[in-house]
Structures are given as structure tokens and as C-alpha cells.
């Protein structure tokens, strides 16, 4: 395998995922990070919407396995990534396949010897302002407990080089003198995954940011409430350290205004999360949220908004005033009444923009995105970007744990505390601190010809990190002397576990490059054309007669131009001669990841195809409305019908559009995302063809997030009238003598508007595809409460599913626009390539295995396995494990009646013997 | 309140008339966020001072109600709402534009009308009497004579004379 290099600039969530995906494609990756620690913005956030889960544990095991000694995901760490912190790219020369990336690596002041013991921090007399916790810290600092790399850093702008830290450092880790290094990195591809920049809100003088201490931005609040802030989760407001009783969250600060006209897309959900975080930790605090449009449009977003417990005020406050106690008085209007309300703390939901790097645009250099994205979308973007890098075939490997008649077992002691254990040989070596110590250890083991050993250390994390990837973990058991009350006893137990190790041998099996795509809509076609271009044989199954899915109904884009995206995709798929089975359905799917047999039914004929992976791009269906006289009066149409029928608008006088028809209600609490944009698109079209026509858009929240905010603004400026209605008081459409009449309650007047339209257009949105349930049952994956497919993780794993060979793309995931669907198709294609390239080639140690001699082939383990990692081999009638899928959860071990199922390194017999000593 | 506004009776071209009037250009940028409504320093004591509601009325085309609305004259033009408006509607200037349209369309607030009548009749807001000139002479200032005709011509040219109901 020829190794190639890629450089990823930025180590936030997008940069990390780009790096992981590149490693799977066979690259050696260097990640360049400006800050002293990797992780980007994610490090500052405790929880993520919309599942209120901590995000860091989704990322840690991937880049630093030693941190997660109890995590079952620890086996997923990616090798082949090198992180360069405190480094910045200064220039890129050369062409694709031959870039020379110039990097300046700043002097950290602390070397790899650092064990983060914090003694230096205690003696340091100088202070700096931390942009992490927004407080003062010492000049030698660490952002928070779980930094990667776990080293201190010196802020040389604050450091006076007094040398006190050098004196106390027990590890000789501090280097006050040192120069910035200039590096030149050779790379075949460069990916930019820039971070977001928070806007400086001090220009909003009336809100007092930077003037009143108790007015803070949302990231500052996130830190303030965090458990790893120096306050340790005790919420103290900045001015006097008192616990606030009432907190105001103000949305759209630094976005959707004169200076920053675009919507920042993420702040609504971000603020909702903070409110929930607050309710969870401090029930006694009363949160108020001031918003203009609640843009909770992401997967699960609307449900999240509806279940958030806060006082919501639909208004932008006018000003914040501070009193002598540091309390803040807010001026605002609620339900048409002027109000003043006192708060203890005001949180401004700060707008963000992407810190777009300067570089020459050329082939081989990719920018992931240029607008702020939520985690989910940024990961999708990173997958889609890595699709551009060609896949480097990985060699097949064998799983080995040598078969031998007898093993020689010894105790390796790095602490000097171990006495004689049974008749074991004790090898004493110095403590494991750096790489050289591991070399010593390996030398000793070879010298004494030891096969298996009990390693006694005083720092398990460090030892595991040093040993990772260098010694087969099945060959040793590790004992942390600092954590054991009786080291001798623990060593004995570990020895017993080693004594009963069962040797295993497995053969990897590389899958065929053949993939099934279900659905030929924009997302499905995007997957198919992308994969076909990479030499993968793709089968596309489409229920309808033609390709294009729901996309064929889209005639114009937001700018009013003809929509050609879909045409291009259809042409590409046709040119690449991808077999498309139209008028066909998937009748049955059997098999396991890497080897599925799919039964495709076309009319009365059934065809079987054998594929390695399946992409579900089943799309969503349009909602069929029955409300607002739809179907009873011919003047009531859906937005789509209006767009498709090319209705002559010259003779139209008044048009009413009603938003959120069949969406965002009790029955279906999901935002369909596209309907606000559709309404604005059609309103702009009407206004262009017939400026005299009056268009009323009756809406609840305009979902023109990101840059599409400009179309909302344009529509207003063209004279489209937007009337907000409340969910509990929807518009009423009546008919009298053939004349339609729409009544809607205008909250600003507290009066009803009565409109006589020539046409009523319903913005109907989408519903999940009805066939999703059948497919989910067939493939053993689950649907979310709304009926869309669940992926492994709603945020951090937005494409892959529990069934390792099944991937989701497009609106089968959640409602999204056509552009987003096409991008997610490309991302899914990228993940399919990663799957095909890695399946069966990675050596895994933490898996279950089978002692085939005692296996009766009862299939109980196959039944209980939640990951479908087990199957019965038909010739030998014994259970087999697909090591790539097994997560070592242990259910099979519990279910196996003959004791043939076991976990590598956790053999039942060894554990039983160890337990018997307690 | 469940009063019904029949939009078919409203003037849908009014909003375009306003954006074409100097000062009214920003009107349609409004997204009804309510910043102005809570900014007005008089709003606290007088519910009539509600720029958002007024802008809404303009956009919907409630021309008569807007032009006869006291608020456009009562607004003292402190610019607070204009400064804070996130969409650059230019509310204070919009008020000027609305007053100008009102005058063109034949609406004038009674207080302005009274003032206009003074100016029209006397050439100035306060009548010049013998007493004034005596006082001026005492302080060494030249005598003033009322300039009525020129002012009248000016007011006629400006189209304001139509509001004057005094007998000449």
C-alpha cells in the first residue's frame, strides 16, 4: 500500500472527522491546530442539542484511547493521525499530489515530559486572560482537565520567565527558552476545516455587552455553568458572585441586523440547550427567552423547542439597563404591551461567522464550508469533502494471537513494589514515562523470552498510551499500583486471567465493491453517481417510473433560475451506466454487512443482487393536506402545485400563503425546513411577474436560516406582507358563494385581518417515507419518533447506522433542502468507500470470539447480538464473529450455554479463577 | 378585541408610495421584531407611541388611519428607535416621510393647522406688535416689519395654503 499524506487545517469537530475519514481512506494525516489543544469549539460545550448528551465522549476514544479506560468504544482509536498544536499554515506551494505546506509551530514552553501535575501552576506569579473560561488564569495554564495533548502551555505574552516553574517541575518538562519551528509538510491534499468566530457584541451598546459585567454572551454562559469551570458548576454571576434567580436569553445578537445580515443558523438551538442545561442543574432559576423566529429546524429540533421549559417572549428587547445592584432591567414588548422586567443575568446569543482562511483556490485544496454549521452538518460536510481524496486500498490483515502449547508468563514491575507471586519471574524495569522506556521493556521481554506478562505500573493512563499500537494488548494485563490496596493480590488475579488466555486466529474478508442504493431522488442519485465515479458497481432501486424522486417537482431555485441540479445528476448516472431498477421495490434483504443478498421486485419478476453495503435514500413524501378547504376549493393549492402548473400570475390580485400546514403541530412536531423557502421563492416569483399582486404569507417562524435570510429580506422589500399567527390561533379559510375568505389574527394589532384571495397556497412540507418501517425491520436499524431513520448518533455519526453496512442519505434522515440532500449523498458515498476500504482489514483486539470446538451452533448468540456481528457458518455449523462489527458488549458470552463465546482478553475461565481468589 | 380589518378596503399601493417618498425608503425592510416599540421613551406612559404598529399599518395599506394618526405628529424625533432598529428601517425619517405624504394628501394635524394659519396670516408664528418694536428700539435694535406676502407665496408654492381657512 502506497502511503499518501493529507493535511487537515483545524482540529474542531469537522477537522477531526475529516482526519478520521482520511485515515480510513488510507492516508497519513497531519492535523494542524492554531490553539495549544485540539478539539475546537466543542471543548467549551458541555452538552449538545437535541439529545442533551455530552459530545466529548463521542470524540475522545477516537483520538486518545488512553483517556477512556472504561469506555467500550476505546477500541475505535484511529492510528495514523499526527496532531500539530500551536501551529499555523503560512503558505501552500505546489499542486495536487505534491503540496508543500509551510507551517510555523510555536514554542509551547513545555515538553512531552509534562505529566500535568499542576505544581508549576501553583507557583506561577503571573496571570493571563483565558479565552477558554473567560477568566484570569496563571501564565502557565491548561484549559480544562481533559486536554489533548495533556500538557501545560506557557502564554509567553504574560510570562516573565522568572523561572519558578522550572524549579518546581519534577519532570524537567519546562523549556522557557526555545524558538518557533518552521516546518514544511508534504501533502497530497489539504483540507481546511475552519472554526467559527464569535462576533464582538460591543457594537450593540444598548445591550451593554462589555459595559455591564452581568451581560455575557452564550459561550461565556456555557462555560460559567460548566462543571469543569473553576466555579465547579456553581452558577455565580460575574459582578458579585451571587447566584442568579432570573436569566434572560436574547437571540439574534450579532446576526440578522444591519452589520451582520445573515442568520447564524445555530444560536436558537444553542440557546434552547443552555436553557435546558440550566433547568437540569438549577431548577430554581427562571429562564426567559427573547426571540424573533425560533429556528429549531434541525433533526429533532422542533420537538426540542416544544419540550423546553422557559418563558418565551416573541420580541427583540430594546435595551438593557443596569441598576446599582448590578441587576439588569430589560425593556421589551410582550403581546402588544410595553413591559420592563428585572433580571440577574443577561445572556446574548452571539452570532458567529466562519473564520475563512486565505488560500489560493486550486484542485486538491478544499474548504469544508463557509457558513456556521451545527455539528451534524459540519460532519456531513467533512465526509463529503474527503470524498475528493482518492481511496488508497488497504491490505488485508489476519487476526492473530499465536497458537502455542505453552506460554511463558512473567511479571514486569515498574514500581519496585511487587513481591514474589506464585512462581513467576519478576522483571524490574524503570517506570514507564517516555517512549525509550517502552523500548527498554520490549528489549527485556525479548531477552527473557516472555510471551505474556502482568505489567505493574503507577500510572495506568500513561502506560496504556505509551504501549498503544506497539504491543498486542492480549499479551498483557495491567495493574495500577496506585489504585490497588493489595498489589500482590491484584497481580495474582491478573496472572490467572493470562493463564487461561485462549488463542484465536481469524482471516479477514474484503467485501466486493458493490452497493445498493434505495431511492433515485437527489440524494440517491448523488450517492450513485459519486460511487460510480470511484469505480464501485452501484444498483439503484426506484419505486417510481422515473429517476428524480420528489426533486422533479422543483422547477426553480431560490434565485428564480431554472433548477438544473437534478438534471445534471440524472445525466451523470445515465452516462456512467448505473443500473437503475425503476418501478421496483426491495422485497427482502438478507445477510450481513459486507455480504447482503437483496431481492428486488419489478412487476412479477424478482431479481437478486449481491451487495456489500446499502444506502437508504428513500426520501420523504409530501404531506397531503385536508385542511384549509384543500381539495374542496380549486383555488386552494399547495406550493408545489403552484410551482409545477406554472399558473399565470398576471391576473392574480391577492394571494395568501399559509405556512406550517401539517408540520410543527401536535400530530407531527417536526419542521419540514423547505416550506418557508418555497413560499418565499414563489412569492418572489409572483412579485417579479406581477408586482401589483398582493402576497400575504401567514407564518409562525420564518425558517430562512443561514444565508437564505437574504431571500426573506428581499421578499419583504419587494412588498410581500408577512403576518405572524400563533399555533393555537391558526388562520381560517371559508368559502361563500365561490369566494374564498381568509381570516388571520394579527398579534401586533390584536385584530383579525380578513383577506379575499384569488389563490391560497399551502406550504405543506414533508412526511417520512411510509416504506421506512419495513426497511428498518429488514435491516435491524431503528426509526426515530418522527419516522425518519436513526443513525448511530444523531450528532456525531449522522450517516452510519447500527447495521455497519447500511448508510442513510437525504431526507430519509430528516427534512432538508435539495442542496443539503445532494451533499449528504456525497457524504454517504464517502462513508461507503471508507467502509469498503476498512471492512475486514483492521486488527481489532476488543471483540468476542468463538471456541469452535465446543460451539453447538445453537444460534442463541446470534439472536442476542445487538450489532448483528454473529452468524452461523453453514458448513461447519458453528458461530462466527464479524470482528469489525462486534463491540465487545458481552451479551453473547452471557447467552452461550456451552461457554464457547468469550471476550478476547476477558476469558471466562480466567475471570472465574481470579474471582475465586476473592 | 376581535375587530376585523378588511384588507380589500385598504390601499395596497400606500407602502410603495411611502418607499418612494424621501425618508421612507427603509419601510419594507421591517420584520416586526418590536425593538422600536419598546425603545420609544414615551411609550412607557402613552400607548399611542408604538412605531411597530404604525409601520404595520403602513405596510398593510391603512392609509387613512396612518395619515390621520396623531402619532406621526406627536413623535418628537429622538431617533432612539431608528438607532436601535436592526433592519435599518429609518423610523424617525419614515415619520417625516409620512407627515409629508399626509400634507400632500390633504391631512394636517389641527395643531399644525393652527400654526400654519398664524404664519399665513401674520408672516410669523407670533404677532408683531407695537410693543415689540418699542422694546427693540429701547435696546438699540432696528424696527421689524411683517413680511406677509412673501411668506404667503412660499406657502402657496409649498402647497400648504390649502389648509388655511382664515378669511383674507
XYZ file of N, CA and C in Angstrom, chain A residues 206 256-258 292 315-316 318-319 331-333 336 338 340 653-654 687 692 694 696 713 716-719 721-723 746 748-755, chain B residues 1 3-7 12 15-16 28-35 37-39 43-44 47 50 52-53 56-57 59-60 62 82-88:
228
model
N -26.718 49.357 23.319
C -27.929 49.376 24.135
C -28.104 48.092 24.961
N -28.626 38.822 11.882
C -29.889 39.360 11.375
C -30.042 40.841 11.705
N -28.946 41.562 11.659
C -29.077 43.006 11.844
C -28.330 43.744 10.731
N -28.186 45.060 10.911
C -27.588 45.861 9.837
C -26.152 45.445 9.546
N -36.995 36.206 17.847
C -37.793 36.741 16.729
C -38.429 35.596 15.949
N -40.150 38.712 20.926
C -39.796 40.115 20.661
C -38.305 40.295 20.861
N -37.759 41.280 20.194
C -36.369 41.646 20.419
C -36.400 42.805 21.397
N -35.508 46.178 23.541
C -34.961 47.437 23.045
C -33.659 47.792 23.735
N -33.615 47.574 25.054
C -32.367 47.906 25.739
C -32.261 47.212 27.088
N -36.150 46.213 28.594
C -37.317 46.887 28.018
C -37.762 46.078 26.809
N -39.022 45.698 26.800
C -39.494 44.927 25.645
C -40.999 45.024 25.525
N -41.525 44.487 24.449
C -42.968 44.480 24.258
C -43.436 43.032 24.248
N -48.155 42.916 22.606
C -48.649 44.258 22.337
C -48.576 45.212 23.511
N -46.245 47.170 26.474
C -44.893 47.563 26.860
C -44.576 46.990 28.238
N -41.350 46.169 31.380
C -39.993 46.222 31.914
C -39.862 45.068 32.880
N -54.775 38.832 -8.195
C -54.817 40.095 -7.470
C -54.270 39.923 -6.058
N -54.745 38.895 -5.382
C -54.329 38.668 -3.995
C -54.035 37.188 -3.787
N -44.140 38.253 -7.404
C -43.859 39.684 -7.387
C -43.084 40.126 -8.626
N -48.057 44.096 -9.057
C -49.274 44.641 -8.450
C -49.998 43.632 -7.573
N -50.844 41.302 -4.548
C -50.501 41.393 -3.132
C -50.337 39.974 -2.585
N -49.709 37.716 0.770
C -49.656 37.627 2.228
C -49.086 36.263 2.608
N -35.444 38.825 3.326
C -35.319 40.282 3.297
C -35.775 40.806 1.934
N -39.546 40.809 1.592
C -40.173 41.940 2.299
C -40.006 43.214 1.493
N -38.797 43.400 0.988
C -38.529 44.637 0.251
C -39.317 44.720 -1.045
N -39.674 43.578 -1.594
C -40.496 43.585 -2.816
C -41.962 43.815 -2.471
N -42.298 43.879 -1.187
C -43.665 44.193 -0.794
C -44.495 42.993 -0.357
N -46.177 40.699 2.196
C -46.582 41.017 3.561
C -46.561 39.742 4.409
N -45.799 39.785 5.475
C -45.670 38.620 6.350
C -46.495 38.861 7.615
N -47.404 37.948 7.882
C -48.260 38.076 9.067
C -48.026 36.857 9.958
N -53.861 39.001 13.719
C -52.577 39.702 13.731
C -52.255 40.111 15.158
N -49.849 41.926 16.351
C -49.396 43.299 16.594
C -50.588 44.210 16.858
N -51.670 43.983 16.116
C -52.884 44.794 16.319
C -53.798 44.214 17.359
N -53.651 42.903 17.559
C -54.650 42.147 18.293
C -56.007 42.276 17.588
N -55.969 42.140 16.291
C -57.181 42.230 15.482
C -57.127 41.163 14.416
N -58.286 40.803 13.861
C -58.305 39.843 12.771
C -58.179 40.572 11.439
N -57.367 40.007 10.557
C -57.317 40.515 9.194
C -58.212 39.624 8.354
N -58.981 40.244 7.490
C -59.845 39.465 6.614
C -59.389 39.706 5.183
N -59.002 38.622 4.513
C -58.432 38.748 3.170
C -59.280 37.950 2.198
N -60.298 41.960 22.073
C -60.821 42.712 20.928
C -60.844 41.815 19.703
N -61.969 42.971 16.565
C -62.323 43.812 15.430
C -61.695 43.228 14.175
N -62.340 43.366 13.059
C -61.830 42.774 11.828
C -61.396 43.870 10.862
N -60.200 43.709 10.341
C -59.724 44.638 9.329
C -59.906 43.977 7.968
N -60.704 44.578 7.113
C -60.917 44.019 5.776
C -59.834 44.588 4.865
N -58.857 43.743 4.512
C -57.718 44.283 3.774
C -58.080 44.715 2.358
N -53.317 49.158 -1.164
C -52.126 48.321 -1.264
C -50.941 49.054 -1.886
N -47.798 51.460 0.593
C -46.432 51.148 1.002
C -45.412 51.559 -0.058
N -45.823 51.437 -1.328
C -44.901 51.847 -2.392
C -44.804 53.371 -2.461
N -39.961 48.789 4.038
C -40.281 47.375 3.801
C -39.250 46.409 4.371
N -38.135 46.926 4.868
C -37.163 46.026 5.494
C -37.676 45.490 6.823
N -38.689 46.134 7.380
C -39.161 45.795 8.728
C -39.559 44.340 8.836
N -39.074 43.653 9.884
C -39.565 42.299 10.142
C -40.281 42.203 11.493
N -40.764 43.350 11.939
C -41.663 43.408 13.098
C -41.070 42.771 14.349
N -39.803 43.074 14.639
C -39.154 42.451 15.797
C -39.580 43.103 17.109
N -40.037 44.354 17.024
C -40.518 45.006 18.241
C -39.495 45.829 18.990
N -38.286 45.956 18.444
C -37.271 46.776 19.109
C -37.750 48.225 19.250
N -40.785 49.378 19.226
C -41.958 49.517 20.088
C -41.574 49.645 21.552
N -40.449 49.017 21.934
C -40.025 49.104 23.329
C -38.964 50.178 23.520
N -38.505 50.760 22.411
C -37.474 51.790 22.503
C -38.056 53.162 22.816
N -43.468 55.683 25.166
C -44.343 54.509 25.163
C -44.717 54.079 26.582
N -43.767 54.241 27.487
C -43.989 53.838 28.870
C -45.230 54.491 29.474
N -49.595 54.687 25.347
C -49.671 53.526 24.443
C -49.706 53.928 22.965
N -46.285 53.847 19.362
C -45.923 52.478 19.001
C -45.504 52.410 17.535
N -43.912 50.166 15.815
C -44.128 48.896 15.118
C -45.551 48.820 14.574
N -46.483 49.228 15.409
C -47.885 49.162 14.996
C -48.121 50.105 13.809
N -46.687 48.625 10.684
C -47.594 47.551 10.273
C -48.777 48.131 9.506
N -49.319 49.210 10.046
C -50.468 49.839 9.397
C -50.085 50.336 7.999
N -47.655 49.145 6.073
C -47.408 48.011 5.173
C -48.727 47.388 4.729
N -49.678 47.298 5.650
C -50.967 46.717 5.276
C -51.779 47.649 4.370
N -53.152 50.798 5.500
C -54.200 51.531 6.212
C -53.920 53.026 6.107
N -34.812 54.533 15.649
C -34.049 54.450 14.395
C -32.653 53.884 14.643
N -32.033 54.356 15.722
C -30.679 53.899 16.036
C -30.644 52.413 16.354
N -31.673 51.928 17.051
C -31.651 50.540 17.502
C -32.209 49.563 16.486
N -32.928 50.072 15.505
C -33.581 49.176 14.539
C -32.548 48.282 13.869
N -32.720 46.948 13.959
C -31.728 46.056 13.354
C -31.842 45.962 11.837
N -32.934 46.463 11.281
C -33.121 46.299 9.842
C -33.009 47.619 9.090
N -32.576 48.663 9.754
C -32.342 49.940 9.098
C -33.610 50.485 8.435
